[in-house]
Short mmCIF file of C-alpha atoms in Angstrom, two decimals:
data_model
loop_
_atom_site.label_atom_id
_atom_site.label_comp_id
_atom_site.label_asym_id
_atom_site.label_seq_id
_atom_site.Cartn_x
_atom_site.Cartn_y
_atom_site.Cartn_z
CA MET A 1 -63.32 26.88 -44.06
CA SER A 2 -63.59 29.12 -41.06
CA MET A 3 -62.09 28.17 -37.65
CA ASN A 4 -63.72 29.02 -34.39
CA ARG A 5 -61.67 30.53 -31.54
CA ARG A 6 -61.16 27.21 -29.75
CA SER A 7 -59.88 25.50 -32.93
CA LEU A 8 -57.49 28.37 -33.63
CA ILE A 9 -55.96 28.24 -30.15
CA GLY A 10 -55.62 24.44 -30.36
CA ALA A 11 -53.85 24.62 -33.69
CA ALA A 12 -51.50 27.30 -32.48
CA GLY A 13 -50.69 25.29 -29.37
CA LEU A 14 -49.93 22.19 -31.42
CA ALA A 15 -47.64 24.21 -33.66
CA LEU A 16 -45.73 25.52 -30.66
CA THR A 17 -45.39 22.25 -28.78
CA THR A 18 -44.48 19.95 -31.67
CA PRO A 19 -40.91 21.32 -32.18
CA ALA A 20 -40.33 21.28 -28.42
CA LEU A 21 -41.57 17.72 -28.24
CA HIS A 22 -39.28 16.65 -31.03
CA GLY A 23 -36.39 18.48 -29.35
CA ALA A 24 -37.01 16.75 -26.05
CA GLN A 25 -37.20 13.39 -27.77
CA ALA A 26 -33.95 14.06 -29.61
CA ALA A 27 -32.23 15.12 -26.40
CA GLU A 28 -33.45 12.01 -24.64
CA ALA A 29 -32.19 9.84 -27.49
CA SER A 30 -28.75 11.48 -27.36
CA LYS A 31 -28.25 10.75 -23.66
CA PRO A 32 -25.72 8.04 -22.88
CA ALA A 33 -27.27 4.76 -21.91
CA ALA A 34 -27.74 4.40 -18.18
CA LYS A 35 -25.20 2.25 -16.41
CA PRO A 36 -26.48 -1.19 -15.53
CA ALA A 37 -27.21 -1.67 -11.87
CA PRO A 38 -24.12 -2.97 -10.06
CA PRO A 39 -24.15 -6.39 -8.44
CA PRO A 40 -24.43 -6.51 -4.62
CA VAL A 41 -20.67 -6.18 -4.30
CA THR A 42 -20.52 -5.51 -0.57
CA LYS A 43 -22.65 -8.56 0.23
CA ILE A 44 -20.78 -10.84 -2.19
CA LEU A 45 -17.46 -9.84 -0.64
CA ALA A 46 -18.80 -10.31 2.89
CA GLN A 47 -20.00 -13.81 2.05
CA TRP A 48 -16.63 -14.81 0.63
CA ILE A 49 -14.71 -13.37 3.60
CA LEU A 50 -16.76 -15.40 6.04
CA GLY A 51 -16.61 -18.56 3.91
CA SER A 52 -12.83 -18.61 3.64
CA SER A 53 -10.77 -20.87 5.90
CA TYR A 54 -7.13 -21.78 6.33
CA ASP A 55 -7.80 -25.19 4.79
CA SER A 56 -9.37 -23.58 1.70
CA LEU A 57 -6.29 -21.48 0.96
CA PRO A 58 -3.90 -22.87 -1.69
CA GLU A 59 -0.47 -23.74 -0.35
CA ASN A 60 1.28 -20.99 -2.36
CA VAL A 61 -1.16 -18.41 -0.99
CA ARG A 62 -0.46 -19.54 2.57
CA ARG A 63 3.26 -19.32 1.90
CA GLU A 64 3.02 -15.81 0.50
CA GLY A 65 0.88 -14.79 3.47
CA VAL A 66 3.66 -15.92 5.83
CA ARG A 67 6.27 -14.03 3.78
CA SER A 68 4.10 -10.91 3.86
CA PHE A 69 3.80 -11.20 7.63
CA LEU A 70 7.54 -11.74 8.15
CA ASN A 71 8.38 -8.75 5.97
CA TRP A 72 5.84 -6.58 7.81
CA VAL A 73 7.12 -7.51 11.27
CA GLY A 74 10.67 -6.69 10.17
CA VAL A 75 9.83 -3.21 8.90
CA ALA A 76 7.66 -2.51 11.96
CA ILE A 77 10.58 -3.36 14.26
CA GLY A 78 12.97 -1.34 12.11
CA GLY A 79 10.78 1.77 12.15
CA SER A 80 9.83 1.55 15.81
CA HIS A 81 12.26 4.20 17.03
CA HIS A 82 11.96 6.66 14.18
CA GLU A 83 11.23 10.21 15.31
CA THR A 84 7.76 9.88 13.80
CA VAL A 85 6.87 7.02 16.14
CA ASP A 86 8.44 8.79 19.13
CA VAL A 87 6.26 11.83 18.47
CA ALA A 88 3.11 9.73 18.06
CA VAL A 89 3.76 7.69 21.22
CA SER A 90 4.38 10.85 23.23
CA ALA A 91 1.24 12.50 21.87
CA LEU A 92 -1.11 9.56 22.41
CA GLN A 93 0.16 8.00 25.62
CA PRO A 94 -1.68 10.38 27.98
CA PHE A 95 -4.98 9.48 26.28
CA SER A 96 -4.55 5.72 25.85
CA GLY A 97 -6.99 3.29 27.35
CA PRO A 98 -6.03 0.03 29.09
CA PRO A 99 -2.59 -1.46 28.19
CA GLN A 100 -3.91 -4.24 25.97
CA ALA A 101 -1.20 -4.55 23.31
CA GLY A 102 2.48 -3.92 22.81
CA LEU A 103 4.50 -2.14 20.15
CA PHE A 104 7.26 -3.85 18.20
CA GLY A 105 10.72 -2.78 19.33
CA ARG A 106 9.43 -0.73 22.27
CA THR A 107 8.37 -1.14 25.89
CA GLU A 108 5.14 0.91 25.91
CA ARG A 109 1.71 -0.71 25.88
CA PHE A 110 -1.48 0.83 24.54
CA ASP A 111 -5.15 0.03 24.06
CA ILE A 112 -5.66 -2.01 20.90
CA MET A 113 -6.94 0.93 18.85
CA ASN A 114 -3.83 3.03 19.45
CA ALA A 115 -1.53 0.00 19.23
CA ALA A 116 -2.90 -0.80 15.77
CA PHE A 117 -2.29 2.80 14.71
CA LEU A 118 1.25 2.99 16.10
CA ASN A 119 2.45 -0.33 14.70
CA GLY A 120 0.94 0.68 11.36
CA VAL A 121 2.88 3.94 11.43
CA ALA A 122 6.13 2.18 12.38
CA SER A 123 5.73 -0.35 9.57
CA HIS A 124 5.37 2.31 6.88
CA ILE A 125 7.66 5.14 7.97
CA PHE A 126 10.63 3.69 6.06
CA ASP A 127 8.48 3.06 2.95
CA PHE A 128 10.05 -0.39 3.05
CA ASP A 129 6.86 -2.47 3.37
CA ASP A 130 5.20 -4.79 0.86
CA THR A 131 3.65 -3.46 -2.34
CA HIS A 132 0.82 -4.76 -4.55
CA LEU A 133 2.17 -3.45 -7.85
CA LYS A 134 -1.18 -3.38 -9.67
CA THR A 135 -2.44 -0.65 -7.32
CA ILE A 136 0.65 0.48 -5.33
CA ILE A 137 -1.24 -0.50 -2.17
CA HIS A 138 0.92 -1.53 0.79
CA PRO A 139 -1.35 -4.37 1.87
CA ALA A 140 0.05 -5.85 5.09
CA GLY A 141 0.30 -2.65 7.15
CA PRO A 142 -3.39 -1.88 7.73
CA VAL A 143 -4.38 -5.55 8.05
CA ALA A 144 -1.55 -7.01 10.15
CA SER A 145 -1.48 -4.00 12.49
CA ALA A 146 -5.19 -4.40 13.20
CA ILE A 147 -5.35 -8.17 13.67
CA LEU A 148 -2.17 -8.38 15.75
CA ALA A 149 -3.58 -5.75 18.10
CA TYR A 150 -6.78 -7.77 18.35
CA ALA A 151 -4.82 -11.02 18.86
CA SER A 152 -2.94 -9.35 21.71
CA MET A 153 -6.21 -8.99 23.59
CA LYS A 154 -7.95 -12.22 22.54
CA PRO A 155 -5.96 -15.37 21.68
CA VAL A 156 -6.13 -16.36 18.01
CA SER A 157 -4.58 -19.47 16.46
CA GLY A 158 -1.88 -19.00 13.86
CA LYS A 159 -4.00 -20.66 11.18
CA ASP A 160 -6.97 -18.37 11.83
CA PHE A 161 -4.65 -15.37 11.95
CA LEU A 162 -3.09 -16.26 8.59
CA ASP A 163 -6.51 -16.81 7.00
CA ALA A 164 -7.66 -13.40 8.28
CA LEU A 165 -4.48 -11.77 6.96
CA VAL A 166 -5.00 -13.27 3.49
CA VAL A 167 -8.70 -12.34 3.23
CA GLY A 168 -7.95 -8.82 4.45
CA ILE A 169 -5.23 -8.35 1.84
CA GLU A 170 -7.55 -9.81 -0.79
CA ALA A 171 -10.40 -7.46 0.11
CA GLU A 172 -8.35 -4.25 0.09
CA CYS A 173 -6.45 -5.10 -3.10
CA ARG A 174 -9.56 -6.18 -5.04
CA ILE A 175 -11.37 -3.01 -4.02
CA GLY A 176 -8.27 -1.05 -5.03
CA ASN A 177 -8.21 -2.80 -8.42
CA SER A 178 -11.80 -1.68 -9.04
CA VAL A 179 -10.96 2.04 -8.89
CA TYR A 180 -7.26 2.20 -9.83
CA PRO A 181 -5.71 4.26 -11.41
CA ASN A 182 -8.39 6.97 -11.54
CA HIS A 183 -8.81 7.06 -7.79
CA TYR A 184 -5.05 7.28 -7.21
CA ASP A 185 -4.61 9.87 -9.96
CA ALA A 186 -7.14 12.13 -8.23
CA GLY A 187 -4.74 12.41 -5.29
CA TRP A 188 -5.91 9.73 -2.85
CA HIS A 189 -3.34 7.62 -0.99
CA ILE A 190 -4.82 4.26 -1.91
CA THR A 191 -3.29 2.37 1.02
CA GLY A 192 -5.20 4.64 3.37
CA THR A 193 -8.46 4.50 1.45
CA CYS A 194 -8.56 0.74 0.83
CA GLY A 195 -6.76 -0.31 4.00
CA PRO A 196 -9.83 0.07 6.27
CA PHE A 197 -11.64 -2.55 4.16
CA GLY A 198 -8.82 -5.05 4.65
CA ALA A 199 -8.54 -4.37 8.37
CA SER A 200 -12.30 -4.55 8.99
CA ALA A 201 -12.61 -7.76 6.96
CA ALA A 202 -9.73 -9.43 8.81
CA VAL A 203 -10.76 -8.37 12.30
CA GLY A 204 -14.42 -9.15 11.57
CA LYS A 205 -13.37 -12.60 10.40
CA LEU A 206 -11.55 -13.24 13.68
CA MET A 207 -14.50 -11.92 15.68
CA GLY A 208 -16.88 -14.33 13.96
CA LEU A 209 -19.22 -11.67 12.59
CA THR A 210 -22.45 -12.72 10.92
CA GLU A 211 -22.92 -11.93 7.24
CA GLN A 212 -25.01 -8.85 8.05
CA GLN A 213 -22.46 -7.65 10.58
CA MET A 214 -19.67 -8.10 8.05
CA VAL A 215 -21.65 -6.04 5.54
CA TYR A 216 -21.93 -3.35 8.20
CA ALA A 217 -18.23 -3.59 9.00
CA LEU A 218 -17.32 -3.05 5.33
CA GLY A 219 -19.81 -0.19 5.19
CA LEU A 220 -18.30 1.50 8.23
CA ALA A 221 -14.85 1.02 6.69
CA ALA A 222 -16.12 2.71 3.51
CA SER A 223 -17.01 5.75 5.60
CA GLN A 224 -13.42 6.15 6.79
CA PRO A 225 -11.09 6.58 3.79
CA VAL A 226 -7.89 8.31 4.85
CA GLY A 227 -4.88 9.76 3.10
CA LEU A 228 -3.88 12.17 0.35
CA ARG A 229 -0.78 11.96 -1.81
CA GLU A 230 0.16 15.50 -0.86
CA SER A 231 1.40 13.97 2.42
CA PHE A 232 4.19 12.03 0.70
CA GLY A 233 7.61 12.97 2.06
CA SER A 234 6.29 13.84 5.52
CA MET A 235 5.32 11.98 8.70
CA ASN A 236 1.74 12.19 7.50
CA LYS A 237 2.29 9.48 4.88
CA SER A 238 2.80 6.78 7.52
CA PHE A 239 -0.19 8.15 9.43
CA ASN A 240 -2.39 6.84 6.61
CA PRO A 241 -1.85 3.05 6.92
CA GLY A 242 -1.77 3.41 10.70
CA ARG A 243 -5.09 5.18 10.71
CA ALA A 244 -6.49 2.68 8.18
CA ALA A 245 -5.66 -0.14 10.61
CA ALA A 246 -7.36 1.61 13.51
CA ASN A 247 -10.36 2.57 11.37
CA GLY A 248 -10.90 -1.00 10.21
CA LEU A 249 -10.60 -2.34 13.74
CA PHE A 250 -13.05 0.33 14.91
CA ALA A 251 -15.51 -0.65 12.15
CA ALA A 252 -15.46 -4.36 13.02
CA ILE A 253 -15.90 -3.72 16.74
CA LEU A 254 -18.91 -1.48 16.14
CA ALA A 255 -20.46 -3.88 13.63
CA ALA A 256 -20.14 -6.75 16.10
CA LYS A 257 -22.49 -4.89 18.42
CA GLY A 258 -25.01 -4.24 15.65
CA TYR A 259 -23.96 -0.73 14.59
CA THR A 260 -25.58 -0.46 11.17
CA SER A 261 -24.57 0.88 7.78
CA SER A 262 -25.93 0.72 4.24
CA ASP A 263 -25.90 -2.74 2.67
CA GLY A 264 -24.27 -1.35 -0.48
CA MET A 265 -21.65 1.07 0.77
CA ILE A 266 -19.07 -0.01 -1.79
CA GLU A 267 -21.22 -0.05 -4.93
CA ALA A 268 -24.21 2.26 -4.31
CA LYS A 269 -24.67 5.42 -6.41
CA ARG A 270 -23.51 7.56 -3.52
CA GLY A 271 -21.29 4.87 -2.02
CA TRP A 272 -17.52 4.62 -1.73
CA ALA A 273 -16.47 3.74 -5.28
CA ASN A 274 -18.75 6.18 -7.10
CA THR A 275 -17.86 9.00 -4.73
CA ILE A 276 -14.09 8.78 -4.81
CA SER A 277 -13.39 7.52 -8.34
CA THR A 278 -14.50 8.00 -11.93
CA LYS A 279 -13.76 4.33 -12.60
CA GLN A 280 -15.68 1.41 -11.10
CA ASP A 281 -14.98 -2.14 -12.26
CA TRP A 282 -17.06 -4.42 -10.06
CA SER A 283 -15.67 -7.57 -11.69
CA GLU A 284 -12.29 -6.80 -10.12
CA ILE A 285 -13.92 -7.31 -6.73
CA THR A 286 -16.21 -10.26 -7.40
CA ASP A 287 -14.65 -12.38 -10.16
CA GLY A 288 -12.56 -15.38 -9.17
CA LEU A 289 -13.03 -15.08 -5.43
CA GLY A 290 -11.34 -18.07 -3.88
CA THR A 291 -9.50 -19.03 -7.07
CA ARG A 292 -7.52 -15.89 -7.98
CA TYR A 293 -5.50 -14.35 -5.14
CA GLU A 294 -4.04 -10.86 -5.20
CA SER A 295 -1.62 -11.83 -2.43
CA LEU A 296 0.32 -13.80 -5.04
CA LEU A 297 1.05 -10.45 -6.71
CA ASN A 298 2.44 -8.93 -3.53
CA THR A 299 6.09 -7.85 -3.64
CA TYR A 300 8.74 -7.00 -1.07
CA LYS A 301 11.11 -4.09 -1.33
CA PRO A 302 14.87 -4.49 -1.36
CA PHE A 303 15.09 -0.68 -1.32
CA ALA A 304 13.58 1.66 1.27
CA CYS A 305 11.76 4.08 -0.99
CA GLY A 306 8.94 4.55 -3.48
CA ILE A 307 8.60 1.49 -5.72
CA VAL A 308 8.94 3.48 -8.97
CA MET A 309 12.54 4.32 -8.04
CA HIS A 310 13.61 0.68 -7.63
CA PRO A 311 14.56 0.09 -11.30
CA THR A 312 16.85 3.14 -11.17
CA ILE A 313 18.58 1.96 -7.99
CA ASP A 314 18.92 -1.52 -9.43
CA ALA A 315 20.50 -0.16 -12.63
CA ALA A 316 22.84 2.19 -10.76
CA ILE A 317 24.13 -0.54 -8.46
CA GLN A 318 24.71 -2.87 -11.42
CA ILE A 319 26.73 -0.26 -13.32
CA ARG A 320 28.65 0.75 -10.18
CA ASP A 321 29.59 -2.81 -9.23
CA GLU A 322 29.84 -4.63 -12.55
CA ASP A 323 31.42 -1.85 -14.62
CA HIS A 324 33.44 -0.43 -11.71
CA VAL A 325 32.13 3.11 -12.16
CA LYS A 326 33.17 5.62 -9.49
CA PRO A 327 30.80 8.49 -8.60
CA GLU A 328 33.49 11.14 -9.07
CA ASP A 329 34.05 10.00 -12.67
CA ILE A 330 30.40 10.50 -13.70
CA LYS A 331 29.59 13.41 -15.99
CA ARG A 332 25.85 12.73 -16.33
CA VAL A 333 23.20 10.08 -15.67
CA ASP A 334 20.42 10.00 -18.27
CA LEU A 335 17.20 8.23 -17.30
CA LYS A 336 14.28 7.39 -19.54
CA VAL A 337 11.28 7.00 -17.25
CA HIS A 338 7.51 6.71 -17.05
CA PRO A 339 5.55 9.93 -16.20
CA LEU A 340 4.61 8.51 -12.79
CA VAL A 341 8.28 8.54 -11.76
CA LEU A 342 8.54 12.32 -11.90
CA GLU A 343 5.03 12.81 -10.61
CA LEU A 344 5.75 10.79 -7.46
CA THR A 345 9.49 11.23 -7.01
CA GLY A 346 10.34 14.55 -8.61
CA LYS A 347 11.88 16.27 -5.57
CA THR A 348 15.11 17.73 -6.92
CA ALA A 349 16.61 18.98 -3.66
CA PRO A 350 15.40 16.87 -0.71
CA LYS A 351 16.48 18.08 2.72
CA THR A 352 15.39 15.14 4.88
CA GLY A 353 15.48 11.37 4.60
CA LEU A 354 11.70 11.25 4.24
CA GLU A 355 11.88 13.65 1.29
CA GLY A 356 14.71 11.59 -0.19
CA LYS A 357 12.34 8.64 -0.49
CA PHE A 358 10.50 10.68 -3.11
CA SER A 359 13.48 11.95 -5.11
CA ILE A 360 14.60 10.00 -8.18
CA TYR A 361 17.63 12.32 -8.22
CA HIS A 362 18.70 11.25 -4.74
CA ALA A 363 17.92 7.57 -5.37
CA ALA A 364 20.23 7.40 -8.40
CA ALA A 365 22.99 9.43 -6.76
CA VAL A 366 23.07 7.56 -3.45
CA ALA A 367 23.04 4.19 -5.24
CA PHE A 368 26.20 5.18 -7.14
CA VAL A 369 27.87 6.65 -4.06
CA GLU A 370 27.01 3.94 -1.51
CA GLY A 371 26.08 0.94 -3.66
CA ALA A 372 22.85 0.33 -1.77
CA GLY A 373 19.30 1.56 -1.29
CA GLY A 374 18.44 0.56 2.26
CA GLU A 375 17.19 2.69 5.10
CA LYS A 376 20.65 4.13 5.74
CA GLN A 377 20.65 5.51 2.21
CA PHE A 378 17.41 7.38 2.88
CA SER A 379 18.46 9.02 6.13
CA ASP A 380 19.01 12.72 6.81
CA ARG A 381 22.73 11.95 6.76
CA ALA A 382 22.67 10.44 3.27
CA VAL A 383 20.44 13.12 1.77
CA ASN A 384 22.87 15.84 2.90
CA ASP A 385 26.09 14.00 2.02
CA PRO A 386 28.08 16.43 -0.23
CA ARG A 387 29.03 13.61 -2.63
CA VAL A 388 25.38 12.63 -3.07
CA VAL A 389 24.23 16.25 -3.41
CA ALA A 390 26.85 16.88 -6.12
CA LEU A 391 25.94 13.78 -8.10
CA ARG A 392 22.17 14.18 -7.97
CA GLN A 393 22.60 17.45 -9.90
CA LYS A 394 23.92 15.33 -12.77
CA VAL A 395 20.88 13.03 -12.83
CA LEU A 396 18.65 13.87 -15.81
CA PRO A 397 15.34 11.95 -15.93
CA VAL A 398 13.20 12.37 -19.04
CA VAL A 399 9.66 11.08 -19.49
CA THR A 400 9.79 8.72 -22.45
CA PRO A 401 6.92 7.02 -24.31
CA GLY A 402 7.06 3.25 -24.17
CA ILE A 403 8.75 3.07 -20.77
CA ASP A 404 6.63 1.32 -18.14
CA ALA A 405 6.43 2.56 -14.54
CA ALA A 406 8.34 -0.57 -13.46
CA GLN A 407 11.18 0.05 -15.94
CA VAL A 408 14.09 2.41 -16.51
CA ASP A 409 16.55 2.98 -19.35
CA MET A 410 19.80 4.35 -17.86
CA THR A 411 22.86 5.67 -19.67
CA VAL A 412 25.85 6.86 -17.65
CA THR A 413 28.40 9.11 -19.34
CA LEU A 414 31.84 9.47 -17.73
CA ASN A 415 34.14 12.48 -17.83
CA ASP A 416 36.43 10.60 -20.24
CA GLY A 417 33.58 10.04 -22.69
CA ARG A 418 32.88 6.38 -21.99
CA THR A 419 29.24 5.33 -21.57
CA PHE A 420 27.50 2.47 -19.78
CA HIS A 421 23.96 1.38 -20.30
CA ARG A 422 21.33 -0.68 -18.45
CA PHE A 423 17.69 -1.30 -19.29
CA ILE A 424 15.80 -2.69 -16.32
CA GLU A 425 12.59 -4.42 -17.30
CA HIS A 426 11.92 -6.02 -13.93
CA ALA A 427 13.78 -4.77 -10.86
CA ILE A 428 14.81 -7.04 -8.02
CA GLY A 429 11.87 -7.45 -5.65
CA SER A 430 9.29 -7.52 -8.45
CA VAL A 431 6.91 -10.42 -9.06
CA GLU A 432 9.20 -11.56 -11.89
CA LYS A 433 12.36 -11.30 -9.71
CA PRO A 434 11.10 -11.85 -6.16
CA MET A 435 13.23 -11.60 -3.06
CA SER A 436 14.16 -15.03 -1.72
CA ASP A 437 13.42 -16.18 1.82
CA ALA A 438 17.10 -15.69 2.63
CA GLN A 439 16.99 -12.12 1.32
CA LEU A 440 13.88 -11.40 3.39
CA GLU A 441 15.67 -12.71 6.48
CA ALA A 442 18.72 -10.55 5.72
CA LYS A 443 16.45 -7.52 5.35
CA PHE A 444 14.69 -8.36 8.63
CA THR A 445 18.00 -8.79 10.47
CA ASP A 446 19.36 -5.50 9.16
CA LEU A 447 16.20 -3.63 10.16
CA ALA A 448 16.15 -5.13 13.67
CA SER A 449 19.85 -4.48 14.25
CA GLY A 450 20.24 -1.96 17.06
CA VAL A 451 16.62 -2.37 18.10
CA LEU A 452 16.57 -5.97 19.35
CA PRO A 453 19.42 -8.30 20.38
CA ASP A 454 20.44 -10.81 17.72
CA ALA A 455 19.02 -13.79 19.61
CA GLN A 456 15.66 -12.06 20.01
CA THR A 457 15.61 -11.13 16.33
CA LYS A 458 16.13 -14.77 15.37
CA ARG A 459 13.39 -15.84 17.77
CA VAL A 460 10.87 -13.41 16.25
CA MET A 461 11.76 -14.51 12.71
CA GLN A 462 11.32 -18.15 13.68
CA LEU A 463 7.87 -17.40 15.11
CA CYS A 464 6.88 -15.61 11.91
CA TRP A 465 7.95 -18.53 9.73
CA SER A 466 6.03 -20.95 11.96
CA LEU A 467 2.88 -18.79 12.12
CA PRO A 468 0.47 -21.57 10.97
CA GLU A 469 1.68 -23.83 13.81
CA LEU A 470 1.26 -21.27 16.60
CA LYS A 471 -1.51 -21.84 19.12
CA ASP A 472 -1.52 -18.11 19.87
CA ALA A 473 -0.47 -15.66 17.14
CA GLY A 474 -0.11 -12.94 19.77
CA GLU A 475 3.12 -14.68 20.77
CA VAL A 476 4.82 -12.87 17.88
CA MET A 477 3.94 -9.50 19.38
CA ARG A 478 5.04 -10.48 22.86
CA ALA A 479 8.36 -11.77 21.52
CA GLY A 480 8.99 -8.59 19.52
CA VAL A 481 8.85 -5.96 22.25
CA GLN A 482 11.97 -4.55 23.86
CA GLY A 483 13.14 -6.55 26.84
CA ALA A 484 11.18 -9.69 25.94
#
């Protein structure tokens, strides 16, 4: 049967397009299934923040909120005269606005934006502040710095202040949970990136924002992530929680006046979580709001350094004190550690105290030499002590499968051949072995020594413990300045 020209062209076209069509269909079938649309995370979180109240908080959550606040005030006072704070005060003072708020341990007054930043810097410079171990976020710094600056300008009751502190910590830690560890592994300093959410939530709560304004506040916070892990060991690390506090305060103040943002800045395709992390687990933000509290997982440091070094310091002090091991008798210190230990604290030859906070070699050595791991052990003096320098060269950490980031397996070999061993599963200060109230007070007192008179230190501690009873939470700030 003959084919006319039109039939021939049609047949040829069908022959050419059929394989391509099948190929396109096959390619489409092989594509991964599209992600389901996320829930309205930003709005859900905003609703919960505004619905929370002091009376709705469980008693153990209130108690932990007070402990977090006490610990934060202590480290802020202790760090208030570090060179880092001196530099920042000197740099910013000529540009400060009205003197609305004070600085712990100092006489200067700043506008609330700069006060939030400076107190945030002071509270983190020793790396001695609280730690949410699931994410390594330091929760109180960004939140407490922001709301105490606000409370210095506008009176806030202690109960409202504590509620704001708890919801701020909850917001930043839940958002951190949703992207950790991928976000952190990429190089972000998670305290600086999640801190603005906590600060904006807490300040917005105190300002009485509407639901839409709170959504905007969280959105504006999402636009201000700050901090990279490359800064660790320098002044820049404490810049991050300080800036997070100021950024969150800034976001809430703008939102209160109707400054808009996207309604889905946390969860949208081009929003915060999808932009800065390859992991997004929305349930970590939305599930159990009001029944499961991340603040109950907050911990307080007995040692003034990166949390992953705490098991090593704990083990070294135990062997030193219980087995009576002298530093000069040590031939080698073998450590079995998690990869994160060397990634975060692998500085073999620190030259400054700030660098020493990120050296597992220094941490082990100074613990054996001085039997402690406080701020004095992470000073320029301690890092350059010849005894410490000599011993840290004998510290041999090895990444070992099966060792958790919160653990260490330490074996000390002496020159005479004797060995001593400790396996630390949970270091002091962990959720499993928390610091007692008495230990927190001792830490506070030690940090404030030389900054405030003893009587003033006791007065500030008493105000912190009685936070829920205060008519004006700003009283804590006024009591904690020099000369008060």
